[in-house]
CSV table of C-alpha atoms and ligand atoms in Angstrom, one decimal:
chain,number,residue,atom,x,y,z
A,1,MET,CA,9.6,-24.7,13.9
A,2,THR,CA,8.1,-24.3,10.5
A,3,ALA,CA,6.1,-21.1,9.8
A,4,ARG,CA,2.5,-21.0,8.6
A,5,ILE,CA,2.4,-19.2,5.3
A,6,ILE,CA,0.2,-16.2,4.9
A,7,ASP,CA,-2.0,-16.5,1.8
A,8,GLY,CA,-2.2,-12.9,0.8
A,9,LYS,CA,-4.0,-13.8,-2.5
A,10,ALA,CA,-6.8,-15.5,-0.6
A,11,VAL,CA,-7.2,-12.6,1.9
A,12,ALA,CA,-7.2,-10.1,-0.9
A,13,ARG,CA,-9.8,-12.1,-2.8
A,14,LYS,CA,-12.1,-12.3,0.2
A,15,LEU,CA,-11.8,-8.6,0.8
A,16,ARG,CA,-12.4,-7.8,-2.8
A,17,GLU,CA,-15.6,-9.9,-2.8
A,18,GLU,CA,-16.8,-7.9,0.2
A,19,TYR,CA,-15.9,-4.6,-1.5
A,20,ALA,CA,-17.7,-5.6,-4.7
A,21,SER,CA,-20.9,-6.2,-2.7
A,22,ARG,CA,-20.5,-2.9,-1.0
A,23,VAL,CA,-20.1,-1.2,-4.4
A,24,GLN,CA,-23.4,-2.8,-5.5
A,25,THR,CA,-25.1,-1.5,-2.3
A,26,LEU,CA,-23.8,2.0,-3.0
A,27,LYS,CA,-25.1,1.9,-6.6
A,28,GLY,CA,-28.4,0.2,-5.8
A,29,GLU,CA,-29.4,1.9,-2.6
A,30,HIS,CA,-27.7,5.3,-2.7
A,31,GLY,CA,-27.4,6.0,-6.4
A,32,ILE,CA,-23.6,6.5,-6.0
A,33,ASP,CA,-21.3,5.0,-8.6
A,34,PRO,CA,-17.8,4.9,-7.0
A,35,GLY,CA,-15.1,6.1,-9.4
A,36,ILE,CA,-11.4,6.7,-9.4
A,37,ALA,CA,-9.3,8.9,-11.7
A,38,VAL,CA,-5.8,7.5,-12.5
A,39,ILE,CA,-3.2,9.9,-14.0
A,40,LEU,CA,-0.1,8.5,-15.7
A,41,VAL,CA,2.5,10.9,-17.0
A,42,GLY,CA,4.9,9.5,-19.6
A,43,ASP,CA,5.7,5.9,-20.7
A,44,ASN,CA,7.5,4.3,-17.8
A,45,ALA,CA,7.0,0.6,-18.5
A,46,ALA,CA,6.6,-0.5,-14.9
A,47,SER,CA,4.2,2.3,-14.2
A,48,GLN,CA,2.1,1.2,-17.2
A,49,VAL,CA,1.8,-2.3,-15.8
A,50,TYR,CA,0.9,-1.1,-12.3
A,51,VAL,CA,-1.7,1.2,-13.8
A,52,ARG,CA,-3.2,-1.5,-15.9
A,53,ASN,CA,-3.4,-3.8,-12.9
A,54,LYS,CA,-5.1,-1.1,-10.8
A,55,ILE,CA,-7.7,-0.4,-13.5
A,56,ARG,CA,-8.4,-4.1,-14.0
A,57,ALA,CA,-8.9,-4.6,-10.2
A,58,CYS,CA,-11.3,-1.6,-10.3
A,59,GLN,CA,-13.3,-3.2,-13.1
A,60,GLU,CA,-13.5,-6.5,-11.3
A,61,THR,CA,-14.8,-4.8,-8.2
A,62,GLY,CA,-17.4,-2.6,-10.1
A,63,ILE,CA,-15.5,0.6,-9.4
A,64,ARG,CA,-15.5,3.0,-12.4
A,65,SER,CA,-12.0,4.1,-13.5
A,66,GLU,CA,-10.9,6.8,-15.8
A,67,LEU,CA,-7.3,6.9,-17.1
A,68,PHE,CA,-5.6,10.2,-18.0
A,69,HIS,CA,-2.5,9.3,-19.9
A,70,MET,CA,-0.5,12.5,-20.4
A,71,PRO,CA,2.7,12.8,-22.5
A,72,ALA,CA,6.1,12.8,-20.7
A,73,ASP,CA,6.7,16.5,-21.5
A,74,THR,CA,3.4,17.7,-20.0
A,75,PRO,CA,4.0,21.0,-18.3
A,76,GLU,CA,3.4,20.8,-14.5
A,77,SER,CA,0.8,23.5,-14.8
A,78,GLN,CA,-1.3,21.3,-17.1
A,79,LEU,CA,-1.1,18.4,-14.7
A,80,LEU,CA,-2.1,20.6,-11.8
A,81,ALA,CA,-5.0,21.9,-13.8
A,82,ARG,CA,-6.1,18.3,-14.5
A,83,ILE,CA,-6.0,17.6,-10.7
A,84,ASP,CA,-8.0,20.8,-10.0
A,85,ALA,CA,-10.7,19.6,-12.4
A,86,LEU,CA,-10.9,16.1,-10.8
A,87,ASN,CA,-11.0,17.7,-7.3
A,88,ALA,CA,-14.1,19.6,-8.4
A,89,ASP,CA,-15.8,16.6,-10.1
A,90,PRO,CA,-18.4,15.0,-7.8
A,91,HIS,CA,-18.3,11.8,-9.8
A,92,VAL,CA,-14.6,11.2,-8.9
A,93,HIS,CA,-14.1,9.8,-5.4
A,94,GLY,CA,-10.4,9.0,-5.7
A,95,ILE,CA,-7.5,10.5,-7.5
A,96,LEU,CA,-4.2,8.6,-8.0
A,97,VAL,CA,-1.1,10.1,-9.7
A,98,GLN,CA,1.2,7.2,-10.6
A,99,LEU,CA,4.8,7.7,-9.5
A,100,PRO,CA,7.5,8.3,-10.5
A,101,LEU,CA,6.8,11.5,-12.4
A,102,PRO,CA,9.1,13.0,-15.0
A,103,GLN,CA,12.1,15.0,-13.6
A,104,HIS,CA,10.7,18.4,-14.5
A,105,ILE,CA,7.6,18.0,-12.3
A,106,ASP,CA,7.7,18.7,-8.6
A,107,VAL,CA,6.2,15.6,-7.0
A,108,SER,CA,5.2,17.3,-3.7
A,109,GLN,CA,3.4,20.2,-5.5
A,110,VAL,CA,1.4,17.5,-7.4
A,111,LEU,CA,0.6,15.3,-4.4
A,112,GLU,CA,-0.4,18.3,-2.3
A,113,ARG,CA,-2.7,19.5,-5.0
A,114,ILE,CA,-4.9,16.4,-4.7
A,115,ALA,CA,-8.0,17.1,-2.4
A,116,VAL,CA,-7.2,15.3,0.9
A,117,ASP,CA,-10.6,13.6,0.8
A,118,LYS,CA,-9.8,12.1,-2.6
A,119,ASP,CA,-6.2,11.1,-1.8
A,120,VAL,CA,-6.8,7.4,-2.0
A,121,ASP,CA,-3.1,6.7,-2.2
A,122,GLY,CA,-2.6,8.5,1.2
A,123,PHE,CA,0.4,10.4,-0.1
A,124,HIS,CA,-0.8,14.0,0.6
A,125,LEU,CA,1.2,15.7,3.3
A,126,TYR,CA,-2.0,15.9,5.5
A,127,ASN,CA,-2.5,12.2,5.3
A,128,VAL,CA,1.2,11.5,5.9
A,129,GLY,CA,1.2,13.8,8.9
A,130,GLY,CA,-2.1,12.3,10.2
A,131,LEU,CA,-0.3,9.0,10.7
A,132,VAL,CA,1.5,10.6,13.7
A,133,THR,CA,-1.8,11.2,15.5
A,134,GLY,CA,-3.8,8.3,14.0
A,135,ASN,CA,-6.0,10.7,12.1
A,136,THR,CA,-5.4,10.0,8.4
A,137,VAL,CA,-8.3,10.4,5.9
A,138,PHE,CA,-6.7,7.6,4.0
A,139,PRO,CA,-3.8,5.4,5.1
A,140,PRO,CA,-1.2,4.6,2.4
A,141,CYS,CA,-2.1,1.3,0.6
A,142,THR,CA,1.0,-1.0,1.2
A,143,PRO,CA,1.4,-0.5,4.9
A,144,TYR,CA,-2.4,-0.6,5.3
A,145,GLY,CA,-2.3,-3.9,3.4
A,146,VAL,CA,0.2,-5.3,5.9
A,147,GLN,CA,-1.9,-4.1,8.8
A,148,LYS,CA,-4.9,-5.8,7.3
A,149,LEU,CA,-2.9,-9.0,6.9
A,150,LEU,CA,-1.7,-9.0,10.5
A,151,GLU,CA,-5.3,-8.3,11.6
A,152,HIS,CA,-6.6,-11.2,9.5
A,153,GLU,CA,-4.0,-13.5,11.0
A,154,ASN,CA,-4.9,-12.3,14.5
A,155,VAL,CA,-1.4,-11.2,15.2
A,156,LYS,CA,-1.2,-9.3,18.5
A,157,ILE,CA,0.5,-5.9,18.0
A,158,GLU,CA,0.1,-4.2,21.4
A,159,GLY,CA,3.3,-4.4,23.4
A,160,GLN,CA,5.2,-6.4,20.7
A,161,ASN,CA,8.7,-5.6,19.5
A,162,VAL,CA,8.3,-4.6,15.9
A,163,VAL,CA,11.3,-4.0,13.6
A,164,VAL,CA,10.7,-2.3,10.3
A,165,VAL,CA,13.6,-2.7,7.8
A,166,GLY,CA,13.5,0.1,5.2
A,167,ALA,CA,12.6,3.8,5.9
A,168,SER,CA,10.9,4.8,2.6
A,169,ASN,CA,8.1,7.4,2.7
A,170,ILE,CA,5.8,5.0,1.0
A,171,VAL,CA,6.3,1.9,3.2
A,172,GLY,CA,8.8,1.9,6.0
A,173,LYS,CA,8.0,5.2,7.7
A,174,PRO,CA,4.2,5.0,7.5
A,175,MET,CA,4.3,1.3,8.6
A,176,ALA,CA,6.3,2.2,11.7
A,177,LEU,CA,3.9,5.0,12.6
A,178,MET,CA,0.8,2.7,12.1
A,179,LEU,CA,2.2,0.0,14.3
A,180,MET,CA,3.3,2.5,16.9
A,181,GLN,CA,-0.3,3.8,16.9
A,182,GLN,CA,-1.3,0.3,17.9
A,183,ASP,CA,1.1,0.4,20.9
A,184,ALA,CA,3.9,-1.7,19.5
A,185,THR,CA,7.5,-0.9,20.4
A,186,VAL,CA,8.9,0.0,17.0
A,187,CYS,CA,12.4,0.3,15.7
A,188,ILE,CA,13.2,1.4,12.1
A,189,CYS,CA,16.3,0.2,10.4
A,190,HIS,CA,17.7,1.5,7.1
A,191,LYS,CA,20.6,1.6,4.7
A,192,LYS,CA,22.9,3.2,7.3
A,193,THR,CA,22.0,0.9,10.2
A,194,ARG,CA,25.1,-0.8,11.5
A,195,ASP,CA,24.8,-4.6,12.3
A,196,LEU,CA,21.2,-5.0,11.1
A,197,GLY,CA,21.0,-8.4,12.7
A,198,GLN,CA,21.3,-7.1,16.3
A,199,PHE,CA,18.0,-5.2,15.8
A,200,THR,CA,16.1,-7.8,13.7
A,201,LEU,CA,16.8,-10.5,16.3
A,202,LEU,CA,14.7,-8.5,18.8
A,203,ALA,CA,11.6,-8.5,16.6
A,204,ASP,CA,8.5,-10.4,17.5
A,205,ILE,CA,7.2,-8.9,14.2
A,206,LEU,CA,9.7,-8.2,11.4
A,207,VAL,CA,8.5,-6.1,8.5
A,208,VAL,CA,11.0,-5.9,5.6
A,209,ALA,CA,10.8,-3.4,2.9
A,210,ALA,CA,14.3,-2.7,1.8
A,211,GLY,CA,14.4,-3.8,-1.8
A,212,VAL,CA,17.4,-6.1,-1.3
A,213,PRO,CA,16.9,-9.8,-2.3
A,214,GLY,CA,18.0,-12.2,0.4
A,215,LEU,CA,18.7,-9.5,3.0
A,216,ILE,CA,17.2,-11.3,5.9
A,217,VAL,CA,18.7,-14.7,6.7
A,218,PRO,CA,17.6,-17.1,9.4
A,219,GLN,CA,20.4,-16.0,11.9
A,220,MET,CA,18.8,-12.6,11.9
A,221,VAL,CA,15.4,-13.8,13.0
A,222,LYS,CA,14.1,-14.7,16.4
A,223,THR,CA,12.5,-18.1,16.7
A,224,GLY,CA,8.8,-17.8,16.4
A,225,ALA,CA,8.8,-14.3,14.9
A,226,VAL,CA,6.1,-13.1,12.5
A,227,VAL,CA,7.9,-12.1,9.2
A,228,ILE,CA,6.3,-9.9,6.6
A,229,ASP,CA,8.2,-9.4,3.4
A,230,VAL,CA,7.2,-6.3,1.4
A,231,GLY,CA,10.2,-6.6,-1.0
A,232,ILE,CA,9.6,-7.3,-4.7
A,233,ASN,CA,12.8,-8.0,-6.6
A,234,ARG,CA,13.3,-9.4,-10.1
A,235,LEU,CA,16.4,-11.6,-10.2
A,236,PRO,CA,18.5,-11.9,-13.4
A,237,ASP,CA,17.0,-15.3,-14.0
A,238,GLY,CA,13.5,-13.7,-14.1
A,239,ARG,CA,12.4,-15.1,-10.7
A,240,LEU,CA,10.4,-12.7,-8.4
A,241,VAL,CA,11.7,-12.8,-4.8
A,242,GLY,CA,11.3,-10.7,-1.7
A,243,ASP,CA,13.9,-9.4,0.8
A,244,VAL,CA,13.7,-12.5,3.0
A,245,ASP,CA,15.5,-15.8,2.4
A,246,PHE,CA,12.1,-17.5,2.4
A,247,GLU,CA,13.1,-21.1,2.5
A,248,GLY,CA,15.6,-20.5,5.4
A,249,VAL,CA,13.5,-18.1,7.5
A,250,ARG,CA,10.3,-20.1,7.2
A,251,LYS,CA,12.0,-22.8,9.3
A,252,LYS,CA,12.5,-20.3,12.2
A,253,ALA,CA,9.4,-18.0,12.0
A,254,SER,CA,5.9,-18.8,13.2
A,255,LEU,CA,4.2,-16.9,10.4
A,256,ILE,CA,5.6,-15.6,7.1
A,257,SER,CA,4.4,-13.9,4.0
A,258,PRO,CA,5.7,-15.2,0.7
A,259,VAL,CA,6.7,-13.3,-2.4
A,260,PRO,CA,4.8,-13.4,-4.7
A,261,GLY,CA,1.4,-13.9,-3.1
A,262,GLY,CA,1.8,-12.2,0.3
A,263,VAL,CA,1.7,-8.4,0.6
A,264,GLY,CA,1.6,-7.7,-3.1
A,265,PRO,CA,-2.1,-8.5,-3.7
A,266,MET,CA,-3.1,-6.4,-0.7
A,267,THR,CA,-1.7,-3.1,-2.0
A,268,ILE,CA,-4.2,-2.7,-4.8
A,269,THR,CA,-6.9,-4.2,-2.6
A,270,MET,CA,-6.4,-1.3,-0.2
A,271,LEU,CA,-6.6,1.2,-3.1
A,272,LEU,CA,-10.1,-0.3,-3.9
A,273,HIS,CA,-10.9,-0.1,-0.2
A,274,ASN,CA,-9.9,3.6,0.1
A,275,THR,CA,-11.9,4.5,-3.1
A,276,LEU,CA,-14.9,2.6,-1.8
A,277,ILE,CA,-14.7,4.3,1.7
A,278,SER,CA,-14.4,7.7,-0.1
A,279,ALA,CA,-17.7,7.0,-1.9
A,280,GLU,CA,-19.4,5.6,1.2
A,281,ARG,CA,-18.6,8.7,3.1
A,282,ILE,CA,-20.5,10.7,0.4
A,283,ALA,CA,-23.4,8.4,1.1
A,284,GLY,CA,-23.1,9.1,4.9
A,285,ILE,CA,-21.8,5.6,5.6
A,286,ILE,CA,-18.9,5.6,8.0
A,287,GLY,CA,-17.3,2.2,8.3
A,288,ASP,CA,-14.2,0.2,7.8
B,301,GUN,N1,4.6,4.0,-7.7
B,301,GUN,C1,5.0,2.9,-7.0
B,301,GUN,N2,4.1,2.6,-6.0
B,301,GUN,C2,3.1,3.4,-6.1
B,301,GUN,C3,1.9,3.6,-5.4
B,301,GUN,O1,1.6,2.9,-4.5
B,301,GUN,N3,1.1,4.6,-5.8
B,301,GUN,C4,1.5,5.5,-6.8
B,301,GUN,N4,0.6,6.5,-7.1
B,301,GUN,N5,2.6,5.3,-7.5
B,301,GUN,C5,3.4,4.3,-7.1
């Protein structure tokens, strides 16, 4: 068996075109100009790249973005005051605080200060908790992107064995809850899991977000499985790879997402989606 390769870039492009058109409708028919505020504290090089990419994607979709770049020694109180001001600003539909934050700042204080209905990253405790009952205001972007990819590829979720490798707050845990909400039988594996392969072999759908290049080899994958690789790892030779031995596993899976070009382009796309939805809600439009 040789897997079909999911073209995340193409799916993301198609969705972004749809969102751009919805943005124009909001502007033209409802007088609403969707906008996001992005807060970056300090000079973490990777964060600067992520923020730049998010802002460029907003521009391309017609979403207004405003960057608040604060120095690394910004007192927490000042950051919270900035969030309060953005919460109160009716022109701001989404607020994103880029992580990680400098050591002296309490991340949970910051994330919980963001108004739930502007929390387009889906990191507020209310949105995290809402995943348990299927009532989030905004789902977190990376697992939401995976869900959209699976939907796009018509992958059946109900009753399937799903194994999620990686139990992070940003990807693994929310991913597991989202798939459980769709009636999958879900197992979460993590750093302390003994004999990972005995679990992954059961997976009809295997989602890997461990941050370990080459972690998943063909012997750990059931023939015909759907394999979604959320890992993004930079090798010493500069190559970007996922957590899955792509060349090996693609000979065994039925469907596989590559790195780069799989889940990656979907994460920012879901940020655009959440910001658009936030603005559409103001206009009384309730949709997907
Ligand atoms: N840092 C790494 N990933 C993310 C993300 O998805 N959102 C934010 N705000 N910070 C991050």
